[in-house]
Coordinates of C-alpha atoms in Angstrom, one line a residue:
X731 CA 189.5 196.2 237.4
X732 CA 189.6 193.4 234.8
X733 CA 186.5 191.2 234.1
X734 CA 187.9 187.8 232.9
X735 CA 185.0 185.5 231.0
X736 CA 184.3 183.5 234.1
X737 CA 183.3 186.7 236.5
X738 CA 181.5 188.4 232.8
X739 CA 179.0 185.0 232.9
X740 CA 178.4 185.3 236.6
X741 CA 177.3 189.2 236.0
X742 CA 175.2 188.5 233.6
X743 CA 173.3 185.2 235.6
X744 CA 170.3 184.0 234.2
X745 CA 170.1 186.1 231.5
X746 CA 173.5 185.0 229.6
X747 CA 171.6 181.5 230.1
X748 CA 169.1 182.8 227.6
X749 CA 171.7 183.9 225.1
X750 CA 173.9 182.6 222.5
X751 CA 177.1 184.8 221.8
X752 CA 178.5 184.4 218.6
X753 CA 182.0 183.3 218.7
X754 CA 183.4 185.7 216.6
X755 CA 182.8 188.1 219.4
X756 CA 183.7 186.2 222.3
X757 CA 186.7 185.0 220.4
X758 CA 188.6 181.8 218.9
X759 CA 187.9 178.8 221.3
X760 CA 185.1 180.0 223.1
X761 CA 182.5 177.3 222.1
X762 CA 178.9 177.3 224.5
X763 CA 177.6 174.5 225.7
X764 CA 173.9 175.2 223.2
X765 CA 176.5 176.2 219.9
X766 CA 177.7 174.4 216.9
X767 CA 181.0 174.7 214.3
X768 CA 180.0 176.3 211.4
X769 CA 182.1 175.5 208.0
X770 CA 182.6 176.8 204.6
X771 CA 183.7 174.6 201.5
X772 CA 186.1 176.1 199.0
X773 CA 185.7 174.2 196.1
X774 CA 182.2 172.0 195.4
X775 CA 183.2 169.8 192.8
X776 CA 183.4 166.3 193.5
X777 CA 185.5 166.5 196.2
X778 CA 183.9 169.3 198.0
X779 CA 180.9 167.9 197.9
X780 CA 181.6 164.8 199.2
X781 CA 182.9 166.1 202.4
X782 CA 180.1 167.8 203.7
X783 CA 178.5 165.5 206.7
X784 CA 181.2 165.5 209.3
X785 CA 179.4 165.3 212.7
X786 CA 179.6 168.4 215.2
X787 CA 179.5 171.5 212.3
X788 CA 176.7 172.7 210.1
X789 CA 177.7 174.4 206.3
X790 CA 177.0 177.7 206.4
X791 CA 178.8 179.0 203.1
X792 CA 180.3 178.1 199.9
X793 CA 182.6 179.0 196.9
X794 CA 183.4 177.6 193.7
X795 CA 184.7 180.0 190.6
X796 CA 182.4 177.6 188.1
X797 CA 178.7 179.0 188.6
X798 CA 177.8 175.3 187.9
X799 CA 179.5 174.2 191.0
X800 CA 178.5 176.6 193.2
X801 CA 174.6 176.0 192.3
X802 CA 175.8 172.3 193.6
X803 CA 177.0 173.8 196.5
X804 CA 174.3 176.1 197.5
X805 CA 171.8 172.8 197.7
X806 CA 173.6 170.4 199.5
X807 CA 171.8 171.5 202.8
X808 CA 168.0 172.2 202.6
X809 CA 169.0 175.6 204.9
X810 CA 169.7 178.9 203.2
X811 CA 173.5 179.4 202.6
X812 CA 176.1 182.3 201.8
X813 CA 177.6 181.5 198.7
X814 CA 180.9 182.8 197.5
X815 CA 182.9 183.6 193.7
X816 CA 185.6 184.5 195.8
X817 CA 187.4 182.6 198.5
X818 CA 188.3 185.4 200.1
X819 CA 184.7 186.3 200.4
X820 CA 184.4 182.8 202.5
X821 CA 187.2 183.4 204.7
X822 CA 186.2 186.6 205.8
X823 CA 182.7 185.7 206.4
X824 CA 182.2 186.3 210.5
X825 CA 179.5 183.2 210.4
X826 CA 182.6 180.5 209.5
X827 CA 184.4 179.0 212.0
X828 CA 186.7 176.1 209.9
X829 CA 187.5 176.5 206.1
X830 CA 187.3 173.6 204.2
X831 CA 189.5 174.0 201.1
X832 CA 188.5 171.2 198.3
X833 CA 190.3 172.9 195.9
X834 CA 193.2 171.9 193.3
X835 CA 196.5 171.9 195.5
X836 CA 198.2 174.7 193.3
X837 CA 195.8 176.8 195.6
X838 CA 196.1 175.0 198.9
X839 CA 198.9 176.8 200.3
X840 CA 197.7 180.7 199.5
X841 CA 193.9 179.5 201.3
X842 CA 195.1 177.8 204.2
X843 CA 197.4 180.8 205.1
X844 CA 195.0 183.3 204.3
X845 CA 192.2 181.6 206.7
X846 CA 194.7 181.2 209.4
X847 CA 195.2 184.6 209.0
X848 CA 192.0 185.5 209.1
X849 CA 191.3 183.5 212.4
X850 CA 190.1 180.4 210.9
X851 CA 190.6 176.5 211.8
X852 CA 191.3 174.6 208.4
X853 CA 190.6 171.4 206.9
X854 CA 192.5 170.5 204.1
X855 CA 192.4 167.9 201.1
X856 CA 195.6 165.8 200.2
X857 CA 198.3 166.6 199.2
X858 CA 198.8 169.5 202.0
X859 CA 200.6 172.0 199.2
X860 CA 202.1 171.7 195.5
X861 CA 205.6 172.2 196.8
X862 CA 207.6 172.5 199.6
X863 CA 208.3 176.4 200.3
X864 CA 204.3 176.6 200.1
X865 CA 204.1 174.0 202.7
X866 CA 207.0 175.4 205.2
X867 CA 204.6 179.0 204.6
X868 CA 201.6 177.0 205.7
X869 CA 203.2 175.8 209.1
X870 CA 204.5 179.0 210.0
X871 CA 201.1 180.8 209.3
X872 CA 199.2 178.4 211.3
X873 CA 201.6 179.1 214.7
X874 CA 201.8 182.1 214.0
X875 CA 197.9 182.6 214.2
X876 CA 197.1 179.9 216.5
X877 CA 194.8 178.0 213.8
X878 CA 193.7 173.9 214.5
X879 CA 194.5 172.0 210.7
X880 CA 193.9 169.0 209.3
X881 CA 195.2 167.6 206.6
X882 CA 192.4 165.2 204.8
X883 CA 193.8 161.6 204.6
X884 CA 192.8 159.5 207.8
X885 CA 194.6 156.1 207.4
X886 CA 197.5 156.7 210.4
X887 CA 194.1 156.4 213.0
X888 CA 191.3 155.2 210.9
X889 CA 189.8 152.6 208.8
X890 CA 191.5 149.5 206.8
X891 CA 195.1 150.6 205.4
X892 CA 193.9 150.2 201.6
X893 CA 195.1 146.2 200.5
X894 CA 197.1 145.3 203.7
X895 CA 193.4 144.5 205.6
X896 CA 194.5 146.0 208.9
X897 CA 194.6 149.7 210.2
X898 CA 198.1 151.0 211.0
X899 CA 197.8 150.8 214.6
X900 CA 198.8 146.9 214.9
X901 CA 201.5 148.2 212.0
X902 CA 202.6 151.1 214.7
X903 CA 202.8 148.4 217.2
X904 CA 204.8 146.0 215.7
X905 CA 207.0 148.4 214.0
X906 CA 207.8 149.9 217.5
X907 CA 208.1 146.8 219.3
X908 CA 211.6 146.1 217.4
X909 CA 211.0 142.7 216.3
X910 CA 210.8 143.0 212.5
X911 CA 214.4 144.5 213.2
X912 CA 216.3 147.7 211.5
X913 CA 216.1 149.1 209.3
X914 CA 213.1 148.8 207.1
X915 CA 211.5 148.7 203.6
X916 CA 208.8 149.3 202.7
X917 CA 207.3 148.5 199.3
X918 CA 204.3 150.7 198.4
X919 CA 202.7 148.9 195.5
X920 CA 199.8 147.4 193.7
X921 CA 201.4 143.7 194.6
X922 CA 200.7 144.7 198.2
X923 CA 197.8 146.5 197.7
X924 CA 198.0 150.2 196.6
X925 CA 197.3 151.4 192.8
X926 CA 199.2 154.7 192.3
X927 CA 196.4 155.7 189.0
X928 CA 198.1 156.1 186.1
X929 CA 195.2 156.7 184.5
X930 CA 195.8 160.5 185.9
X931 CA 198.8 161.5 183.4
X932 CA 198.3 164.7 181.1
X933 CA 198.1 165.1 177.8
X934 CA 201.2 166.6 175.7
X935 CA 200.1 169.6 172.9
X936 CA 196.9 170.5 174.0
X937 CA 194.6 172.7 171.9
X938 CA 193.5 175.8 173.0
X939 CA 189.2 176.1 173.5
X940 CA 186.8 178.4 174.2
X941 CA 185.8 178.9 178.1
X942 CA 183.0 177.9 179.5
X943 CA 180.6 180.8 180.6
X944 CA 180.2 179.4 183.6
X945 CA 184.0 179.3 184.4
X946 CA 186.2 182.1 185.7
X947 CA 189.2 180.4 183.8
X948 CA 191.0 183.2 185.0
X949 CA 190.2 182.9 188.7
X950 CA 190.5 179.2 188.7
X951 CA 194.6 179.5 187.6
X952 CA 194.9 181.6 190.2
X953 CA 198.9 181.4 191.2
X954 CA 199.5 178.9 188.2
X955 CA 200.9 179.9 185.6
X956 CA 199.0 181.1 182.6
X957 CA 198.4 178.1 179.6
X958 CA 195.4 178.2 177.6
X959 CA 192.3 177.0 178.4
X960 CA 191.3 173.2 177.3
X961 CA 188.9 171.2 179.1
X962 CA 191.7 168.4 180.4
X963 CA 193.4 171.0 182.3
X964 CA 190.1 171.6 184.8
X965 CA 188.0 170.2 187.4
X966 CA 188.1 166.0 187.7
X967 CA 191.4 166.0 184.9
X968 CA 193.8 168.5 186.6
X969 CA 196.0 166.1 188.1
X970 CA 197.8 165.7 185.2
X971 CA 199.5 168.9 185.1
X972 CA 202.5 169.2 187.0
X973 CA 201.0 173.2 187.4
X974 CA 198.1 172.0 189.5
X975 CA 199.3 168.8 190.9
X976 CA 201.5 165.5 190.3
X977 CA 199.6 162.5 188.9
X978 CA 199.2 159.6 190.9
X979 CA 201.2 160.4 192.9
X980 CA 200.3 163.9 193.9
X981 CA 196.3 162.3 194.5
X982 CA 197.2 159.5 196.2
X983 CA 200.6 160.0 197.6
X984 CA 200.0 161.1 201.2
X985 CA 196.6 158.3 201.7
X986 CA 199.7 156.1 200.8
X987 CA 202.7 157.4 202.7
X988 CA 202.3 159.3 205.4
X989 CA 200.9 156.3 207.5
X990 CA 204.3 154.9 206.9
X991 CA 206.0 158.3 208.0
X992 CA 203.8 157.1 210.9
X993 CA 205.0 153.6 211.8
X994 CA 208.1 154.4 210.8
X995 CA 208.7 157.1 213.3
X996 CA 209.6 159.6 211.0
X997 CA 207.0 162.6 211.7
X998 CA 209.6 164.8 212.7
X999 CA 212.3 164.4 209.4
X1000 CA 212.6 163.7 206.1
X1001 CA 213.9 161.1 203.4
X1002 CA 217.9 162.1 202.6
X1003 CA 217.5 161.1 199.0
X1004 CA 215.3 160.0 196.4
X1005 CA 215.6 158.1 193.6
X1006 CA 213.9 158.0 190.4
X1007 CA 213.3 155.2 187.7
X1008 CA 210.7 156.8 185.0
X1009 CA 210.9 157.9 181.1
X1010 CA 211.8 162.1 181.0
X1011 CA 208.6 163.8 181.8
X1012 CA 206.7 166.1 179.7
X1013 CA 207.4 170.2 181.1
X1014 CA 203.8 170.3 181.1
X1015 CA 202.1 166.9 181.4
X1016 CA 202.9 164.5 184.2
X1017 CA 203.4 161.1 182.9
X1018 CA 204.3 157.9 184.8
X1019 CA 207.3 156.1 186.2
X1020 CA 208.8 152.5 187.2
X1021 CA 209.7 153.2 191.1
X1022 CA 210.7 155.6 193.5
X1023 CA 213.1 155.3 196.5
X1024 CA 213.5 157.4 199.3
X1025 CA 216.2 156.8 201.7
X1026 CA 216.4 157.8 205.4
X1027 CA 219.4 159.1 207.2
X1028 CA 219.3 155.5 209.4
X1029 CA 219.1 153.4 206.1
X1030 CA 214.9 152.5 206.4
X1031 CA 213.2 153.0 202.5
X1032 CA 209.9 153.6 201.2
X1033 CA 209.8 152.2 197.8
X1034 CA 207.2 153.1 195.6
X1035 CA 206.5 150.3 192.6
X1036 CA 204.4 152.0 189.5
X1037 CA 201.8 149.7 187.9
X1038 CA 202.7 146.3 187.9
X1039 CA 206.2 146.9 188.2
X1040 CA 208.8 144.5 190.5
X1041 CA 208.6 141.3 191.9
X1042 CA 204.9 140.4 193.0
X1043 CA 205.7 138.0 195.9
X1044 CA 208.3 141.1 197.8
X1045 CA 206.9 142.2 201.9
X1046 CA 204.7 145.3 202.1
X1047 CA 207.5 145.3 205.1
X1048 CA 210.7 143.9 205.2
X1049 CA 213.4 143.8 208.0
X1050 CA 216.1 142.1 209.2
X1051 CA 214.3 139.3 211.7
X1052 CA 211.3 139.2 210.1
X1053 CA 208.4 140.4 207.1
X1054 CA 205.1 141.5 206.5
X1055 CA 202.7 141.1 203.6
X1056 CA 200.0 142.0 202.5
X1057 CA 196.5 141.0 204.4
X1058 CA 198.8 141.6 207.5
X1059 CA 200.7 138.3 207.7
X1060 CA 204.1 138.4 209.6
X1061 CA 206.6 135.8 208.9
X1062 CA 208.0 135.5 212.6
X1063 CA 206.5 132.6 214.1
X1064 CA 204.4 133.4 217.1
X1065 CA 204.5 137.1 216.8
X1066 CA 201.0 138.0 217.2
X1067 CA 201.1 135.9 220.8
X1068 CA 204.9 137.9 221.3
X1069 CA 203.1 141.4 220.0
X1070 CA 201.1 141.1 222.7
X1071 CA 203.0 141.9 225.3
X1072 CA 204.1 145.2 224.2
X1073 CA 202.6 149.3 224.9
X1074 CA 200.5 150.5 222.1
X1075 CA 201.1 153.4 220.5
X1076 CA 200.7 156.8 222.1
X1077 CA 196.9 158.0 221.9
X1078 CA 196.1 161.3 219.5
X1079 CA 193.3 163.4 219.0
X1080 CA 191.4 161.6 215.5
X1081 CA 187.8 164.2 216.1
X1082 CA 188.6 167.5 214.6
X1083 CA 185.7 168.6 216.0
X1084 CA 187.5 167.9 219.6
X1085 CA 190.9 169.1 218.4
X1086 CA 189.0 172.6 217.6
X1087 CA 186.6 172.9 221.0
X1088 CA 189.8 171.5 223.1
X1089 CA 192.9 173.5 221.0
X1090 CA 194.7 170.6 221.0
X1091 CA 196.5 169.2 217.8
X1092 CA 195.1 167.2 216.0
X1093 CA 196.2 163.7 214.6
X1094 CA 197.4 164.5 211.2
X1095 CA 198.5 168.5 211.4
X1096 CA 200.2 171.2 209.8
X1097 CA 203.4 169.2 211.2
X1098 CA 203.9 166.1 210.2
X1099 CA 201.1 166.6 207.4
X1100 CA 204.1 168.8 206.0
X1101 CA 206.4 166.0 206.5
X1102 CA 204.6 163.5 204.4
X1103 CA 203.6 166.3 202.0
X1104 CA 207.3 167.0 201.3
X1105 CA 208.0 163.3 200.8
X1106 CA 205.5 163.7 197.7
X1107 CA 207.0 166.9 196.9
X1108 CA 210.8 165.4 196.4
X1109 CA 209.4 162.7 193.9
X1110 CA 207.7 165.2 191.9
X1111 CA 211.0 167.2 191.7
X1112 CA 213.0 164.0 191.4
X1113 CA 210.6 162.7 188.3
X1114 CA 210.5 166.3 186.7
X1115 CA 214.7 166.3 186.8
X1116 CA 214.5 162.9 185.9
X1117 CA 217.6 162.3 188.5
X1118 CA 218.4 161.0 192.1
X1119 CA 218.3 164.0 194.5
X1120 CA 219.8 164.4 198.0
X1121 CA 217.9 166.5 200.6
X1122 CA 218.8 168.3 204.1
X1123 CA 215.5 167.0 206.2
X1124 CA 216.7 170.5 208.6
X1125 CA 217.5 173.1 206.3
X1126 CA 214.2 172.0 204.0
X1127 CA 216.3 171.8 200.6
X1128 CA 218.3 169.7 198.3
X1129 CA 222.0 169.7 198.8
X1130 CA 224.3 171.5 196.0
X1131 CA 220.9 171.3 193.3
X1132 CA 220.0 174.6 191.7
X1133 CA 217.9 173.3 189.4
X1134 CA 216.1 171.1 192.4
X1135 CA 215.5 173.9 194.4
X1136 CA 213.8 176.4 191.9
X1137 CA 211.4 173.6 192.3
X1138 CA 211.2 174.7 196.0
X1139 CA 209.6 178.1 195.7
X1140 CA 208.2 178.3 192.3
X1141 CA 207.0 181.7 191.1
X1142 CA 203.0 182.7 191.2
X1143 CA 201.4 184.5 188.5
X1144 CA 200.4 187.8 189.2
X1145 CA 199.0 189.0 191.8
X1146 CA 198.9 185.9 193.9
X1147 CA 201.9 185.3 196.5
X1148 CA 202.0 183.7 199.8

């Protein structure tokens, strides 16, 4: 006869009271009342170890392929933790339950499979993947294995939305009440609060130099391709290289736009076309650009303004019956009193923690973290081509584009693949 869990705790009685089963034995969403997540961090450089203090999980393990990292990483608890050269090491380590991966996004895609493979729940940093193929592999991966992932930017369900001085709740809300009208633009820009950081562009020519002994140079290009080393290309610089990531906008892309995706409605899709205003780019070194448009199927735009570029006084918003600007100021008179009287936006799951105990998905997913990860993904293309680019939002490719979609799937060195 079969023993499900319930009739297995009621054999055991008093005793199973007095013990705590790991959950690696009793299997992925078993959590006990007495037990705690346990994380790992992939990556403690800045970013890794910045994100260590999230309630409901204690950091039992690290990795980091710079020895001077990983001595970081071993002390930012006071407990005795594993730590890791190699992040497959981490993944595989029975005492982890969710993989943080703080890692340059040219490795995103090939760790977040490989820990849903492994069983793991995963918490990623921004932006989700380098491309889109890698970011269609992680989805798949994570149904296929059953994994809870969140993407790390928080601004759809948390916190001040950067310069506009409201969250994007009230935004969802008025959005879906219909009185700002359709379609939309929206102007993402440092008029209306949002710097895009220019300051992260590469530098053309660089000069080979020796490798730090602390750094596995060779471990740290992982699927990238081989360039050599120079101190700009790593750690707190390598968003400058279109290899490893894509500038400004590859950091701060998805903080940016996937709220919009958001309040837009758009979750489930993607832009049909993007357009690019920008000098040619460097094949190595991303530089910077004048705008960005992407255009939706149903005629609503996000509009991306570079530096200090366009007209100061234009709506973070803009529709046919009304506006809004920045500092949350809508131009229809009496709208907050009208706003009122509509539903709010649908509830979601914004504790990880929860979405992992519960199985339920989490606010910002492997879904529609994708979706706002593959608007990011078409700009970088679009710059790199230096051209306007049409997309199929179902198929996941650019329409009659060779050269667009080698930029889809790009090759990994040797022996990486995903």
């Amino acid at each position: 006869m079969k023993t499900n869990r319930r009739d297995f705790f009621k054999i055991l009685g008093s005793a199973a009271a007095l013990t705590i089963i790991p959950r690696h034995v009793m299997g992925r969403g078993y959590i006990a009342p007495s037990d705690q997540l346990t994380k790992g961090i992939i990556g403690t450089g800045s970013m890794g170890r910045g994100h260590v203090n999230y309630a409901g999980t204690r950091l039992v393990a690290v990795c980091d392929v710079d020895k001077k990292h990983l001595e970081l990483g071993k002390h930012l608890v006071t407990d005795n933790i594993a730590a890791y050269h190699d992040f497959r090491d981490l993944i595989l380590d029975k005492n982890v339950d969710i993989v943080h991966i703080a890692t340059p996004p040219h490795w995103h895609g090939i760790m977040s499979v490989e820990a849903a493979k492994a069983g793991k729940d995963i918490w990623c940093e921004k932006p989700m993947t380098r491309t889109i193929g890698e970011g269609k592999r992680v989805m798949e991966a994570v149904k296929q294995y059953g994994s809870k992932f969140r993407l790390n930017t928080w601004f759809r369900f948390a916190d001040n939305f950067y310069g506009l001085g409201t969250p994007v709740r009230p935004l969802k809300k008025l959005v879906q009440s219909g009185m700002l009208g359709w379609p939309l633009k929206v102007t993402i820009s440092r008029h209306t609060g949002f710097d895009w950081k220019f300051y992260w562009v590469g530098k053309e020519n660089l000069q080979p130099e020796a490798i730090p002994a602390e750094l596995d140079y060779d471990m740290w290009l992982g699927p990238a391709p081989y360039k050599p080393y120079n101190s700009h290309r790593v750690h707190q610089t390598f968003r400058g290289y279109w290899d490893y990531d894509g500038g400004g906008l590859g950091d701060m892309g998805q903080h940016y736009i996937d709220p919009v995706q958001y309040f837009l409605g758009k979750d489930h899709t993607s832009p049909v076309k993007v357009e690019v205003d920008a000098p040619q780019q460097h094949p190595d070194a991303v530089g910077t650009w004048r705008s960005i448009t992407y255009t939706y199927d149903d005629g609503c735009q996000i509009v991306l303004w570079g530096d200090d570029y366009g007209d100061p006084n234009t709506p973070y918003i803009s529709g046919p019956n009304g506006n809004v600007y920045k500092n949350f100021v809508c131009d229809i008179p009496y709208w907050e009193k009208k706003l009122a009287a509509y539903p709010e936006p649908e509830e979601q799951v914004t504790d990880f923690i929860e979405s992992v105990k519960t199985r339920k998905q989490f606010a910002l997913n492997e879904q529609n973290g994708f979706r706002s990860s593959t608007i990011v993904n078409m700009g970088t293309v679009a710059l790199r081509l230096n051209r306007t680019l049409h997309f199929d939002p179902v198929k996941l490719e650019f329409v009659n584009d060779d050269a667009a979609n080698r930029l889809l799937d790009q090759p990994m060195r040797a022996p990486w693949n995903i």
